[in-house]
Short mmCIF file of C-alpha atoms and ligand atoms in Angstrom, two decimals:
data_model
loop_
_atom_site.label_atom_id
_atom_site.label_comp_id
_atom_site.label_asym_id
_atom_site.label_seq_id
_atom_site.Cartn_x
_atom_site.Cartn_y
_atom_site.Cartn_z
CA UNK Y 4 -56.99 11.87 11.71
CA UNK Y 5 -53.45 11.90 10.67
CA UNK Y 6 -51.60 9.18 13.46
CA UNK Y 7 -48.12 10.82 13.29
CA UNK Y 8 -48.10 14.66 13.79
CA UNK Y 9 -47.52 16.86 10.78
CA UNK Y 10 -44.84 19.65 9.84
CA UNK Y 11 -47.04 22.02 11.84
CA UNK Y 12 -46.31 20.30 15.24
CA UNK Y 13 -43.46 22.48 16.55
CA UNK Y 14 -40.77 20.89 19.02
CA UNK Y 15 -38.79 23.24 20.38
CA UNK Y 16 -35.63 21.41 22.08
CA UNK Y 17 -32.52 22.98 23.16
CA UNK Y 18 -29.04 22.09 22.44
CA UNK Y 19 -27.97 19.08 24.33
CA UNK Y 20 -26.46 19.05 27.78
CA UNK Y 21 -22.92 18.95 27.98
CA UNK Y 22 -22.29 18.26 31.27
CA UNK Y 23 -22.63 14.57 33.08
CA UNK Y 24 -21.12 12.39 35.72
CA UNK Y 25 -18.32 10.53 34.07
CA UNK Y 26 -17.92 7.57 36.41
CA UNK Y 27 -22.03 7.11 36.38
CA UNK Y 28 -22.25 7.07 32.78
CA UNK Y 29 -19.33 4.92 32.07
CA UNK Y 30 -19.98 2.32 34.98
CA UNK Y 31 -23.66 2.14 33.11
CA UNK Y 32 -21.96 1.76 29.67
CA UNK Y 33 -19.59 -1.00 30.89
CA UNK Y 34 -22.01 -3.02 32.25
CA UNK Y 35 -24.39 -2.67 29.73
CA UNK Y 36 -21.94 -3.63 27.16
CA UNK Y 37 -20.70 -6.72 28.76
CA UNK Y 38 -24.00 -8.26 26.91
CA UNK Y 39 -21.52 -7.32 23.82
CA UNK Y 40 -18.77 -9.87 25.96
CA UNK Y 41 -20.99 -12.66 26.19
CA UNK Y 42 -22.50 -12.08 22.44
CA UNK Y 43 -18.78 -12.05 20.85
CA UNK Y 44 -17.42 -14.50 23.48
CA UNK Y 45 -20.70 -17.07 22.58
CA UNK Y 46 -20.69 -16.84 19.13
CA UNK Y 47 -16.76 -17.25 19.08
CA UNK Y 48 -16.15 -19.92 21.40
CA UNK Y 49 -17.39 -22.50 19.10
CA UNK Y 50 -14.88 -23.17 16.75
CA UNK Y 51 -12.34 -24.56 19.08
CA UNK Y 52 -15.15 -26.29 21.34
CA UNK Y 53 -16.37 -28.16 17.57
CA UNK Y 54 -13.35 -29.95 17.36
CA UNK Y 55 -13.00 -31.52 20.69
CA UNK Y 56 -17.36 -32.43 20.80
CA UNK Y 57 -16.70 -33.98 17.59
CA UNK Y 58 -14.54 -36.48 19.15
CA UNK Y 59 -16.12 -37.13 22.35
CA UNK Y 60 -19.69 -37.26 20.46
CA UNK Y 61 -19.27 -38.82 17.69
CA UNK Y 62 -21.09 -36.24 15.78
CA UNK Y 63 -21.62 -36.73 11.86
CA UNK Y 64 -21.61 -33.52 9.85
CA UNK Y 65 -25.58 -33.11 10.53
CA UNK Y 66 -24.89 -33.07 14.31
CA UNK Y 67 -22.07 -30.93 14.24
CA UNK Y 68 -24.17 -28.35 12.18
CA UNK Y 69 -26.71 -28.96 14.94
CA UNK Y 70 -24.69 -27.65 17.67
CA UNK Y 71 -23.56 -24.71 15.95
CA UNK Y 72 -26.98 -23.29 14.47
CA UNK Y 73 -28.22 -23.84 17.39
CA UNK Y 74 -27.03 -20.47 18.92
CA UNK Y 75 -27.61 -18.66 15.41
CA UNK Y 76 -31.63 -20.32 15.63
CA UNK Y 77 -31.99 -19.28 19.06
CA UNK Y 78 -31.15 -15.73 18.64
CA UNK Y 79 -33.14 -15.46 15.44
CA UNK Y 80 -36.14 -16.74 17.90
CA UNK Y 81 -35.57 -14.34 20.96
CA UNK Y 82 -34.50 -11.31 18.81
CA UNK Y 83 -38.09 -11.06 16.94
CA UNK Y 84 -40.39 -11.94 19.86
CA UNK Y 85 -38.37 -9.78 22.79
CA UNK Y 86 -39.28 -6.34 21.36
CA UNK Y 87 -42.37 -6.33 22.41
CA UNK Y 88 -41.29 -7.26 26.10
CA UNK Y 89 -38.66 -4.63 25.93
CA UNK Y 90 -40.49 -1.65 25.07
CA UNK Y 91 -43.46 -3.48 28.21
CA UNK Y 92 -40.47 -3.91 30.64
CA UNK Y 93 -37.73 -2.06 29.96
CA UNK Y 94 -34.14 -2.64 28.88
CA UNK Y 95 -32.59 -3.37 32.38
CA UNK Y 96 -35.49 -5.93 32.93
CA UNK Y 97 -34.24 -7.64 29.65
CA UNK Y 98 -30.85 -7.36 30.17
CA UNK Y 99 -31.47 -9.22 33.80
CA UNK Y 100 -33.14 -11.67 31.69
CA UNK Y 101 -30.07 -11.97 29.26
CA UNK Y 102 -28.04 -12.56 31.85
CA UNK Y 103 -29.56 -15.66 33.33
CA UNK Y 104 -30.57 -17.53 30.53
CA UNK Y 105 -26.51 -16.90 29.55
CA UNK Y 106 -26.02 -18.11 32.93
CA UNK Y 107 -28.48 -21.29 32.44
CA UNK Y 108 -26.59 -22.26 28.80
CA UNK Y 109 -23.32 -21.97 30.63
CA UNK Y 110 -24.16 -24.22 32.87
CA UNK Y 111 -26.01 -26.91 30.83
CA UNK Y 112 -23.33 -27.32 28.02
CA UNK Y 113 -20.45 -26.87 31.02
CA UNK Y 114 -22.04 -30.18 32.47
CA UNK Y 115 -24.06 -31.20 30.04
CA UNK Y 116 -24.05 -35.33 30.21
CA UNK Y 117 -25.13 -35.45 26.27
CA UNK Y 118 -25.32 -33.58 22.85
CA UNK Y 119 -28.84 -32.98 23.95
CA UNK Y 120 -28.10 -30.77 26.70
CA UNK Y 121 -25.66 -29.16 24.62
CA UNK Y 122 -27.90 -28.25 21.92
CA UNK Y 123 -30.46 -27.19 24.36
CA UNK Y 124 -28.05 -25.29 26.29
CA UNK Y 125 -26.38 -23.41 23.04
CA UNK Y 126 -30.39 -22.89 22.05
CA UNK Y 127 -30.47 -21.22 25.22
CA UNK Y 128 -27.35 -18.91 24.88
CA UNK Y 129 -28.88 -18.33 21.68
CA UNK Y 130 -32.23 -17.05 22.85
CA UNK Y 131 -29.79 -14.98 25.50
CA UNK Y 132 -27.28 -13.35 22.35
CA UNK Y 133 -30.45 -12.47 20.44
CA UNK Y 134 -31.68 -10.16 23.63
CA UNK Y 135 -28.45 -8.57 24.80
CA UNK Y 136 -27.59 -8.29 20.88
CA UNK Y 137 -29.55 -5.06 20.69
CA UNK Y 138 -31.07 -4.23 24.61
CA UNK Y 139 -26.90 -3.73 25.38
CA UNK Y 140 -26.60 -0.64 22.61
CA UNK Y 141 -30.23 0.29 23.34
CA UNK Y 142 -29.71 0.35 26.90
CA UNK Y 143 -26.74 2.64 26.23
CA UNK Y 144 -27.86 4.79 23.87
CA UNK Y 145 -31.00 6.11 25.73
CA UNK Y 146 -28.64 6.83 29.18
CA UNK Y 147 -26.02 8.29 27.45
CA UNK Y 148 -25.24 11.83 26.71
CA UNK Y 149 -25.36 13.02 23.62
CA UNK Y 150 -21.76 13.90 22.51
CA UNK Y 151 -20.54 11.24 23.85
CA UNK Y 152 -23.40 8.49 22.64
CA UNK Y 153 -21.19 7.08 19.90
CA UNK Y 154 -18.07 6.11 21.56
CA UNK Y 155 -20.62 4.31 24.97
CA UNK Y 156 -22.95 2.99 22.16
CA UNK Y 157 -20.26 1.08 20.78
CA UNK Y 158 -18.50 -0.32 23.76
CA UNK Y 159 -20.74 -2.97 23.23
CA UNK Y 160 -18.91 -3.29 19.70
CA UNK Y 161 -15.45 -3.65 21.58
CA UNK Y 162 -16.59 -5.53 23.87
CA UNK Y 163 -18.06 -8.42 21.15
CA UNK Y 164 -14.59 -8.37 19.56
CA UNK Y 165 -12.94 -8.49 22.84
CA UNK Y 166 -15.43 -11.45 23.18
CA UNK Y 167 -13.97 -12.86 19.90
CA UNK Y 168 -10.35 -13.04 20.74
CA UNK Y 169 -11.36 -13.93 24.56
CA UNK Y 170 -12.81 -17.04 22.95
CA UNK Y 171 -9.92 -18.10 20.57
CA UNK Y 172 -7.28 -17.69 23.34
CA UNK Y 173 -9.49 -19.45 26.07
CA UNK Y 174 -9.94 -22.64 23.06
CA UNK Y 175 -6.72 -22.40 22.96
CA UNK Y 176 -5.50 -22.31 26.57
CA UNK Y 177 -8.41 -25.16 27.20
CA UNK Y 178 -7.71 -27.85 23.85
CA UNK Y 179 -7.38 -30.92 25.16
CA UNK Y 180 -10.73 -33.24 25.06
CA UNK Y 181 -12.49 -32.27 28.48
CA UNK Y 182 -11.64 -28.59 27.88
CA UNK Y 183 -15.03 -27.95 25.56
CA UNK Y 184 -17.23 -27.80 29.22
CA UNK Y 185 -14.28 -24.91 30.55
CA UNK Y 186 -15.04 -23.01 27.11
CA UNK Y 187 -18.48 -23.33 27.55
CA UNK Y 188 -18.53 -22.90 31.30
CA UNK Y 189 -16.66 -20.24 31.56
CA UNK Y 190 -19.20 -17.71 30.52
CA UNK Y 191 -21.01 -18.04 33.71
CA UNK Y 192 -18.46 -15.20 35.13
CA UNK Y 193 -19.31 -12.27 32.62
CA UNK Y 194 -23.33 -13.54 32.81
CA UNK Y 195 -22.57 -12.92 36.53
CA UNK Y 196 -21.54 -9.38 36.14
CA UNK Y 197 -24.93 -8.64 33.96
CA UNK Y 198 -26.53 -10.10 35.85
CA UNK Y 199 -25.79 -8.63 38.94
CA UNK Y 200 -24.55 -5.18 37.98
CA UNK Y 201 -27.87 -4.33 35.98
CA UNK Y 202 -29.75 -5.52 39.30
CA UNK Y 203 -27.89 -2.11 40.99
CA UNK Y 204 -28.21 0.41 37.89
CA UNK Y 205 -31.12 2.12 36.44
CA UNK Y 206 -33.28 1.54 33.69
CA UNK Y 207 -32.63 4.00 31.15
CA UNK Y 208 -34.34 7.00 31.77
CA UNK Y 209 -36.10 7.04 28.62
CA UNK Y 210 -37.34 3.59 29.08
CA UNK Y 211 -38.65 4.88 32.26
CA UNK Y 212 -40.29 7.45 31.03
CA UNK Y 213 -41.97 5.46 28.05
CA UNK Y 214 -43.15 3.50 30.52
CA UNK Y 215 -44.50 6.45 33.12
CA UNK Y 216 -42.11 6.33 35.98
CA UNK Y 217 -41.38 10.07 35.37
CA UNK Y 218 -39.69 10.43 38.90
CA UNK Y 219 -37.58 7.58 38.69
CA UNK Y 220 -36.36 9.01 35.50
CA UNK Y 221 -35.91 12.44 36.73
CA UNK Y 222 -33.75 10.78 39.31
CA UNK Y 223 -31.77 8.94 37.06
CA UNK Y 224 -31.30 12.18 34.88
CA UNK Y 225 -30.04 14.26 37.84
CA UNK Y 226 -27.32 11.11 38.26
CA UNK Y 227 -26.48 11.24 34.53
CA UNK Y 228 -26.41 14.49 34.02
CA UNK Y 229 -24.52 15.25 37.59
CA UNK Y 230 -26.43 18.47 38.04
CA UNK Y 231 -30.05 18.81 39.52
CA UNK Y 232 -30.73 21.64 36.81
CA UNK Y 233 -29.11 20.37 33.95
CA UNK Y 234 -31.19 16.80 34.59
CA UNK Y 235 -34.49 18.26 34.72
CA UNK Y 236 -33.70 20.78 31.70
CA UNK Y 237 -33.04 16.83 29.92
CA UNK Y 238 -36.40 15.52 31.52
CA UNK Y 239 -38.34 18.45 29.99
CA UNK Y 240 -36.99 17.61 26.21
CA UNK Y 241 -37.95 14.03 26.76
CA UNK Y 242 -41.03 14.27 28.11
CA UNK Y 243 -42.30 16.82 25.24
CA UNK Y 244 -41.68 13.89 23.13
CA UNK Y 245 -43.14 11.19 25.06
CA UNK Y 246 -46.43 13.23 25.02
CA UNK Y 247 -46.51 13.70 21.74
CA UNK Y 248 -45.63 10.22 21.38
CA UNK Y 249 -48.82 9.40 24.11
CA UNK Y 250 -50.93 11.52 22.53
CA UNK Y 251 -51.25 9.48 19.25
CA UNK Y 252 -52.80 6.45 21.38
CA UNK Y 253 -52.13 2.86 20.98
CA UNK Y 254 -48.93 1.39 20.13
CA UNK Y 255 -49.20 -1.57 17.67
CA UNK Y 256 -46.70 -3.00 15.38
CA UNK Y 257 -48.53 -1.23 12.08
CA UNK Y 258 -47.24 1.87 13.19
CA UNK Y 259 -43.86 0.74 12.44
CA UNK Y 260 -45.00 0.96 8.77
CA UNK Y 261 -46.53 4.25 9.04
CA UNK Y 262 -44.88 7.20 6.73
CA UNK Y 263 -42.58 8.66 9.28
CA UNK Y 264 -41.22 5.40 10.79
CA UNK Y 265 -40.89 3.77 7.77
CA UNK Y 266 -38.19 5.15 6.31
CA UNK Y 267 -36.12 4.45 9.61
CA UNK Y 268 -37.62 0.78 9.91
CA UNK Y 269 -36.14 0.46 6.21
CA UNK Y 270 -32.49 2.06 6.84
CA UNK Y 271 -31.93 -0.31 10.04
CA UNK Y 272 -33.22 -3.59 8.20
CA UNK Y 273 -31.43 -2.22 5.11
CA UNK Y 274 -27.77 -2.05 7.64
CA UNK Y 275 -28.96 -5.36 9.27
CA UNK Y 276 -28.59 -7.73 5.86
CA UNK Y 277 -25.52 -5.40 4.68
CA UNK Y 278 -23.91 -5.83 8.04
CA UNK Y 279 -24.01 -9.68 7.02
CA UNK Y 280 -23.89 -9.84 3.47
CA UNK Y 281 -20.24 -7.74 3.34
CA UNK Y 282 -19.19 -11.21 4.56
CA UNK Y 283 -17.54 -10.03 7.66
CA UNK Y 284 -18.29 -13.40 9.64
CA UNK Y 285 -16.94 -15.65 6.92
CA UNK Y 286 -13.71 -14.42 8.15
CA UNK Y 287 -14.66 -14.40 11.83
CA UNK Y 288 -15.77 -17.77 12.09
CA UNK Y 289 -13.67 -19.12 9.04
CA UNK Y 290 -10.46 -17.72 8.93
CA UNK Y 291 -8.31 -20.46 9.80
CA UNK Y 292 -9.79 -22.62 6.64
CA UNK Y 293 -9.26 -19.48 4.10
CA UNK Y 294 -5.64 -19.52 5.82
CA UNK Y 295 -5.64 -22.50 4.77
CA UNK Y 296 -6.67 -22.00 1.28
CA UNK Y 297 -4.16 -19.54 1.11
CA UNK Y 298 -1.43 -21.97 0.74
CA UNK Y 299 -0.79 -21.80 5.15
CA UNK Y 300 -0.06 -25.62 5.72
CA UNK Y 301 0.48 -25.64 9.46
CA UNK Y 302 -2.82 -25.35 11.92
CA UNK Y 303 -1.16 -23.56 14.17
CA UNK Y 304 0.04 -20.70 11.91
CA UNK Y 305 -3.45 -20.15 10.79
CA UNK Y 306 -4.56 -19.67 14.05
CA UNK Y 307 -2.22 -17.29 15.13
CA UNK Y 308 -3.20 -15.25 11.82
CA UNK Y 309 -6.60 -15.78 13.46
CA UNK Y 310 -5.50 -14.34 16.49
CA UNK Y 311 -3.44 -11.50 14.40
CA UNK Y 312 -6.70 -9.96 12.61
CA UNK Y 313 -9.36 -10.88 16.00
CA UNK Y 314 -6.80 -7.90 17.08
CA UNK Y 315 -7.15 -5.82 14.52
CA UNK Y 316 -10.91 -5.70 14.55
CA UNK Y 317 -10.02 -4.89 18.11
CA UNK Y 318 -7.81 -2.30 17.44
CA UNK Y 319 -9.99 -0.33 15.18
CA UNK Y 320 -13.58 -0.68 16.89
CA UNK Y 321 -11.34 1.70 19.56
CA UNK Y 322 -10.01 4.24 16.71
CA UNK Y 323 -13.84 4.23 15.76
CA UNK Y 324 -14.91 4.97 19.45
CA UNK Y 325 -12.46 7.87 19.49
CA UNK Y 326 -13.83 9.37 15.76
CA UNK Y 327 -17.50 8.40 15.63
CA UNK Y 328 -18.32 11.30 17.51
CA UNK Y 329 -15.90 13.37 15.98
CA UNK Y 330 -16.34 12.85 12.55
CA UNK Y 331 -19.44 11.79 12.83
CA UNK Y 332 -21.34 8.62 11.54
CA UNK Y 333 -21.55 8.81 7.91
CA UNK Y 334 -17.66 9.43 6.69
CA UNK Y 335 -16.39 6.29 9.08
CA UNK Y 336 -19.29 4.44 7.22
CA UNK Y 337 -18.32 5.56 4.31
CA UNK Y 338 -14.23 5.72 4.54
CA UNK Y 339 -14.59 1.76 6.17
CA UNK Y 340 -17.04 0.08 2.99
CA UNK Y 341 -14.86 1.54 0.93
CA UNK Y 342 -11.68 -0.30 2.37
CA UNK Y 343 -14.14 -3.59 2.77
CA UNK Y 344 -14.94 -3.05 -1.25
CA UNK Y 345 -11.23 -2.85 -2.12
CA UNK Y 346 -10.04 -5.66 -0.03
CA UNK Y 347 -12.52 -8.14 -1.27
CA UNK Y 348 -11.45 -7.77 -4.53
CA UNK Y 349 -8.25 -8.07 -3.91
CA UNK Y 350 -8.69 -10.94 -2.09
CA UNK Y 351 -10.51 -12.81 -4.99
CA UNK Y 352 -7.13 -11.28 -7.37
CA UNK Y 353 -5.07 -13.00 -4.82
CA UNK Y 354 -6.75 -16.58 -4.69
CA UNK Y 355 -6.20 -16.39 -8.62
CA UNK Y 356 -2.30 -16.74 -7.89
CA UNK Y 357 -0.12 -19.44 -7.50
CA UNK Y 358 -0.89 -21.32 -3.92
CA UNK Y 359 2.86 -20.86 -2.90
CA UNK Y 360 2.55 -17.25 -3.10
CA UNK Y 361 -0.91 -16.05 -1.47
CA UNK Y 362 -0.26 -16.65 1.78
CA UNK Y 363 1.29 -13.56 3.11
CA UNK Y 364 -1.06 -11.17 0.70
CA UNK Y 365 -3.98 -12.93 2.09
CA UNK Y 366 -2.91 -12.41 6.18
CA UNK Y 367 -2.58 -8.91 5.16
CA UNK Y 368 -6.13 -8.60 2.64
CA UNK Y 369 -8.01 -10.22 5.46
CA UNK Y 370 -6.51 -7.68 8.03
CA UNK Y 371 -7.12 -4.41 6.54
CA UNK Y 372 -10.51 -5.98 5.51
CA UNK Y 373 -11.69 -6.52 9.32
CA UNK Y 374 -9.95 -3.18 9.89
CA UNK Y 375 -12.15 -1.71 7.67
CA UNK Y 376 -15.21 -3.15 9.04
CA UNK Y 377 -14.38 -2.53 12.33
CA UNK Y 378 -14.25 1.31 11.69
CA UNK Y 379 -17.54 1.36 10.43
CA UNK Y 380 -20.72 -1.17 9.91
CA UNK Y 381 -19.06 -3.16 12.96
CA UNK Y 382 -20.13 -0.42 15.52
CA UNK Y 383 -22.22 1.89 13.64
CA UNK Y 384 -24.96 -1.03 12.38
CA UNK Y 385 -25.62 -1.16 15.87
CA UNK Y 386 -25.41 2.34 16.96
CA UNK Y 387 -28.05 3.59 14.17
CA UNK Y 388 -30.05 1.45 14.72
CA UNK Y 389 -30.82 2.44 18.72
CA UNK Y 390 -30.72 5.86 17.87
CA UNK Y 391 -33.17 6.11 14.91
CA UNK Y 392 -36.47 4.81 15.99
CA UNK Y 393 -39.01 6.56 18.24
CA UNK Y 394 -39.07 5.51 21.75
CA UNK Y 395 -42.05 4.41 21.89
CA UNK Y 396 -41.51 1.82 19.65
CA UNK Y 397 -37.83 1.78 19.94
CA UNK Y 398 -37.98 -1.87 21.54
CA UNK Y 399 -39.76 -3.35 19.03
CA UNK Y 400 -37.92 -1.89 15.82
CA UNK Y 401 -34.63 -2.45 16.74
CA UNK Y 402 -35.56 -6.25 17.96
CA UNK Y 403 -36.71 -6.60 14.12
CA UNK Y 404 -33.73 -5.34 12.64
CA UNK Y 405 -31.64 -7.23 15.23
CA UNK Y 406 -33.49 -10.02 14.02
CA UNK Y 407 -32.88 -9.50 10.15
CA UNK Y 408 -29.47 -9.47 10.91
CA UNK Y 409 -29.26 -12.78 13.14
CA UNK Y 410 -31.57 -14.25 9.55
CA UNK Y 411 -28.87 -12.95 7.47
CA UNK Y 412 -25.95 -14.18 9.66
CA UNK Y 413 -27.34 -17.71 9.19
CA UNK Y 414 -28.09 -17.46 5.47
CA UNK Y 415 -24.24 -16.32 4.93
CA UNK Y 416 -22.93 -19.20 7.41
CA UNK Y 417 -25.19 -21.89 5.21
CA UNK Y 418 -24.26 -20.20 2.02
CA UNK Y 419 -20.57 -19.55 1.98
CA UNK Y 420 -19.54 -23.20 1.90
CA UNK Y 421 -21.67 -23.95 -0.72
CA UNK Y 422 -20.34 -20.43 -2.83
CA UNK Y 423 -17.35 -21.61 -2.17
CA UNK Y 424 -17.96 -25.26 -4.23
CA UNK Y 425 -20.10 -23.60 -7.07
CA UNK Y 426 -18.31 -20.56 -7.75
CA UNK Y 427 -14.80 -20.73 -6.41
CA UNK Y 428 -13.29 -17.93 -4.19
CA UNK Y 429 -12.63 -15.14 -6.33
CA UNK Y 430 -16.58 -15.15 -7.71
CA UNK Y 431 -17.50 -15.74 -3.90
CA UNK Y 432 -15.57 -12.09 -2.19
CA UNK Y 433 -16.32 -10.48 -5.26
CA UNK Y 434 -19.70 -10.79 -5.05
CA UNK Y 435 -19.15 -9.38 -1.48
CA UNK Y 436 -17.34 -6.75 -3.06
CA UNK Y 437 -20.39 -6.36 -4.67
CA UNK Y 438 -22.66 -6.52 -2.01
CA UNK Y 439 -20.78 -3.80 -0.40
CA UNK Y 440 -20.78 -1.07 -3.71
CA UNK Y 441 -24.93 -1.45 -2.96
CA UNK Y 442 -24.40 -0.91 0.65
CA UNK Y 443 -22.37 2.12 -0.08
CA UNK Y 444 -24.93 3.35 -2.19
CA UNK Y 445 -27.51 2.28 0.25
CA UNK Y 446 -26.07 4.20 3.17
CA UNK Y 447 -24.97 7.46 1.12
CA UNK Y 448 -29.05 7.93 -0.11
CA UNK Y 449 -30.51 7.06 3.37
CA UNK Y 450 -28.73 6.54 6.44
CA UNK Y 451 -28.64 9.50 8.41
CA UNK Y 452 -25.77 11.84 10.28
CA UNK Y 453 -26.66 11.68 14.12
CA UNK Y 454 -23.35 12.45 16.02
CA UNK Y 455 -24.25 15.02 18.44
CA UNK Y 456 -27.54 14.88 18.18
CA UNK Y 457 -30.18 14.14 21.17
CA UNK Y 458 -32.49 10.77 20.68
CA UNK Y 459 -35.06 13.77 20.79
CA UNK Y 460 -33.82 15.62 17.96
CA UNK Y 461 -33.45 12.71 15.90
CA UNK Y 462 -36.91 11.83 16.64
CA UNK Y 463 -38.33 15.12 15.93
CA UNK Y 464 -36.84 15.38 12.76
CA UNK Y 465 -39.04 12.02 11.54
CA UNK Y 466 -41.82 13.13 13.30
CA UNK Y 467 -41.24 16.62 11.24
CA UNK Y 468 -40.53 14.91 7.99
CA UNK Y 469 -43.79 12.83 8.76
C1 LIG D 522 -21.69 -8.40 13.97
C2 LIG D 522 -21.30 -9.84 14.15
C3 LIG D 522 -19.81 -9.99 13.90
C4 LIG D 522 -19.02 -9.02 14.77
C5 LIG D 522 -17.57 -9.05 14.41
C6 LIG D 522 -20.89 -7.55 14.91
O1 LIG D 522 -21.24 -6.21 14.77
O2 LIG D 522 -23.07 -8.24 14.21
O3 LIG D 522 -22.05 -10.64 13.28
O4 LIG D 522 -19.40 -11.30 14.20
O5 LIG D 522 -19.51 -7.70 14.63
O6 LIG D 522 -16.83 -8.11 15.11
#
């Protein structure tokens, strides 16, 4: 008995609803995404924080790699083993979760009397990040409407950059030596509003239905949708898939492997280690040392070039809100590797010349290189991959491809030091450059065009294809 249905299953769904309640949706979205915050704020905080631990600690080089792989180990962990619980519980229930272990690692490294509770506590945050990482755009994605799915998916994007420069300005405003437990601290307050505001919103209503509270989700339809017809009209499209999705029995994690989720399973994995492997965080945790490199003497001019392209990636994860639904997914991916491609090289051209004259090249390389990402894997990594998967399993594939991108994120933060020593800089971005000409190719054979498209129609075409 074929597990999957075949071509001959038909699935007739409509064109999706265009009408919804504006300020419901995009109260939903914004809390949602404020996981994003406290994953960009988390992971960026750290840097500053380093210096002033260092001190106070006395932490060797072991230590101080200690306290920050901590976070990256921890959401490795929780990413991998929290699918499961997401697809059992639901996405608000995890989020809920999220938001008080970020609360509990606030707290222990704000007060923490020794390195012990800090690494604890940033284990903690990390077992926190790796949740929110992916429940925050999967949370979205399955409440939002579809013509609008790109631009709420990736609020979460914004709101991890926001998180970025947040952090550099608040290590900033807080550098003196007690300051680390205010940078740490501080992240009680956005933990707070996850916390809280996912206690008063919804599940999303295909969570709820996954999980058969049909009239919860009918209710939470009508609110999305803002009319009583137009909500049920959505409930009937979802539940035709849910029962085909009930009728083929168990869940398990082989049926992540079977033929027609497989070739989703491999295209968000596949975005997960390119996501990484572009290189895109040794500029976001590293850019003041490659300032440096560049011939940038003073500390605090590196930083403010810091600050300069945190802005720009910014900047354009909002021009990529505005066009991801406009456009549509594949030319932004396309358009922004191709910019990542170019800059990389020239960045390795530019570390060939003279010290004395690569500064300014490399503030403006680095820029248009963030830029670039920000336009495209930046948001749309995370955006495939919670609309691609089946909902039944939807949990439980994106936690593994949120997972192979946490694994990847360590293995670049480990590597790039050591590139740096064996090969020199230009080898080292070329060979991102490189990585980037396969992720090109990589996304133009198999990642597929969803803008506009209902969960349900993207589901029915693998189900179809199956
Ligand atoms: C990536 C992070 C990165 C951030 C930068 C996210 O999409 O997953 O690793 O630090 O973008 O904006």
């Amino acid at each position: 008995m074929p597990i999957i249905p075949t071509s001959k299953t038909e699935i007739a769904l409509g064109p999706p609803s265009k009408t919804y309640n504006r300020r419901f949706v995009y109260l939903l979205a914004s809390v949602g995404a404020l996981g994003g915050l406290l994953f960009g704020y988390d992971t960026g905080v750290i840097s500053g924080a380093l210096l002033f631990l260092r001190d106070e600690f006395h932490l060797g080089p072991a230590m101080q790699g200690m306290v920050t792989a901590s976070v990256l180990l921890g959401a490795v962990i929780s990413s991998v083993a929290s699918g499961i619980l997401a697809d059992r519980f639901g996405r608000r229930a995890m989020l809920i979760f999220a938001a008080i272990l970020f609360a509990i690692g606030a707290v222990a490294t704000g007060l923490g009397p020794d390195i012990f509770w800090l690494v604890g506590g940033r284990l903690v945050v990390g077992f926190a990040i790796g949740i929110a990482s992916y429940t925050s755009p999967l949370y979205i994605s399955e409440s939002a409407p579809a013509g609008i799915r790109g631009a709420l998916v990736s609020l979460s994007q914004l709101l991890i950059t926001v998180g970025i420069v947040v952090a550099y300005l608040v290590d900033y405003v807080f550098a003196y030596p007690t300051g680390w437990r205010w940078m740490f601290g501080l992240a009680i307050f956005p933990a707070a509003g996850l916390g809280v505001g996912m206690f008063f919103l919804p599940d999303s209503p295909r969570s709820l239905i996954n999980r058969g509270y049909k009239e919860r989700a009918k209710q939470v339809l009508i609110r999305i949708h803002g009319k009583t017809e137009e909500g049920l009209i959505e409930m009937e499209k979802i539940s035709q898939i849910a029962k085909l999705d009930e009728d083929l029995g168990q869940v398990g994690w082989r049926e992540l492997l079977l033929p027609a989720v497989r070739p989703a399973l491999i295209v968000g994995i596949g975005l997960a280690v390119f996501q990484q492997f572009v290189g895109i965080n040794t500029i976001i945790y590293y850019a003041p040392t490659i300032f440096e490199w560049a011939g940038f003497s003073s500390h605090a001019i590196a930083i403010l070039a810091t600050g300069g392209v945190g802005m720009a990636n910014v900047l354009m994860t909002l021009v990529a809100m505005v066009l991801l639904d406009r456009w549509g997914r594949r030319p932004l991916l396309f358009a922004g590797l191709v910019g990542m491609i170019v800059t990389l090289v020239w960045l390795g051209i530019n570390f060939l010349r003279p010290e004395a004259e690569r500064g300014g090249v490399a503030v403006i390389v680095l820029t248009l290189y963030v830029a670039s990402f920000a336009i495209s894997l930046g948001p749309i990594f995370w955006l495939i991959i919670s609309e691609i998967y089946p909902l039944r399993v939807r949990g439980r594939a994106m936690s593994i491809a949120t997972f192979a991108n946490w694994l990847s994120n360590m293995v670049i933060g480990f590597t790039f030091p050591l590139l740096i020593v064996a090969l020199g800089a230009p080898v080292t971005f070329w060979f991102y450059a490189l990585i980037g000409i396969v992720t090109l190719v990589f996304s133009y054979l198999l990642v597929p065009e969803t803008k506009g498209r209902t969960l349900e129609e993207i589901e029915a075409h693998w189900f179809k294809s199956g």
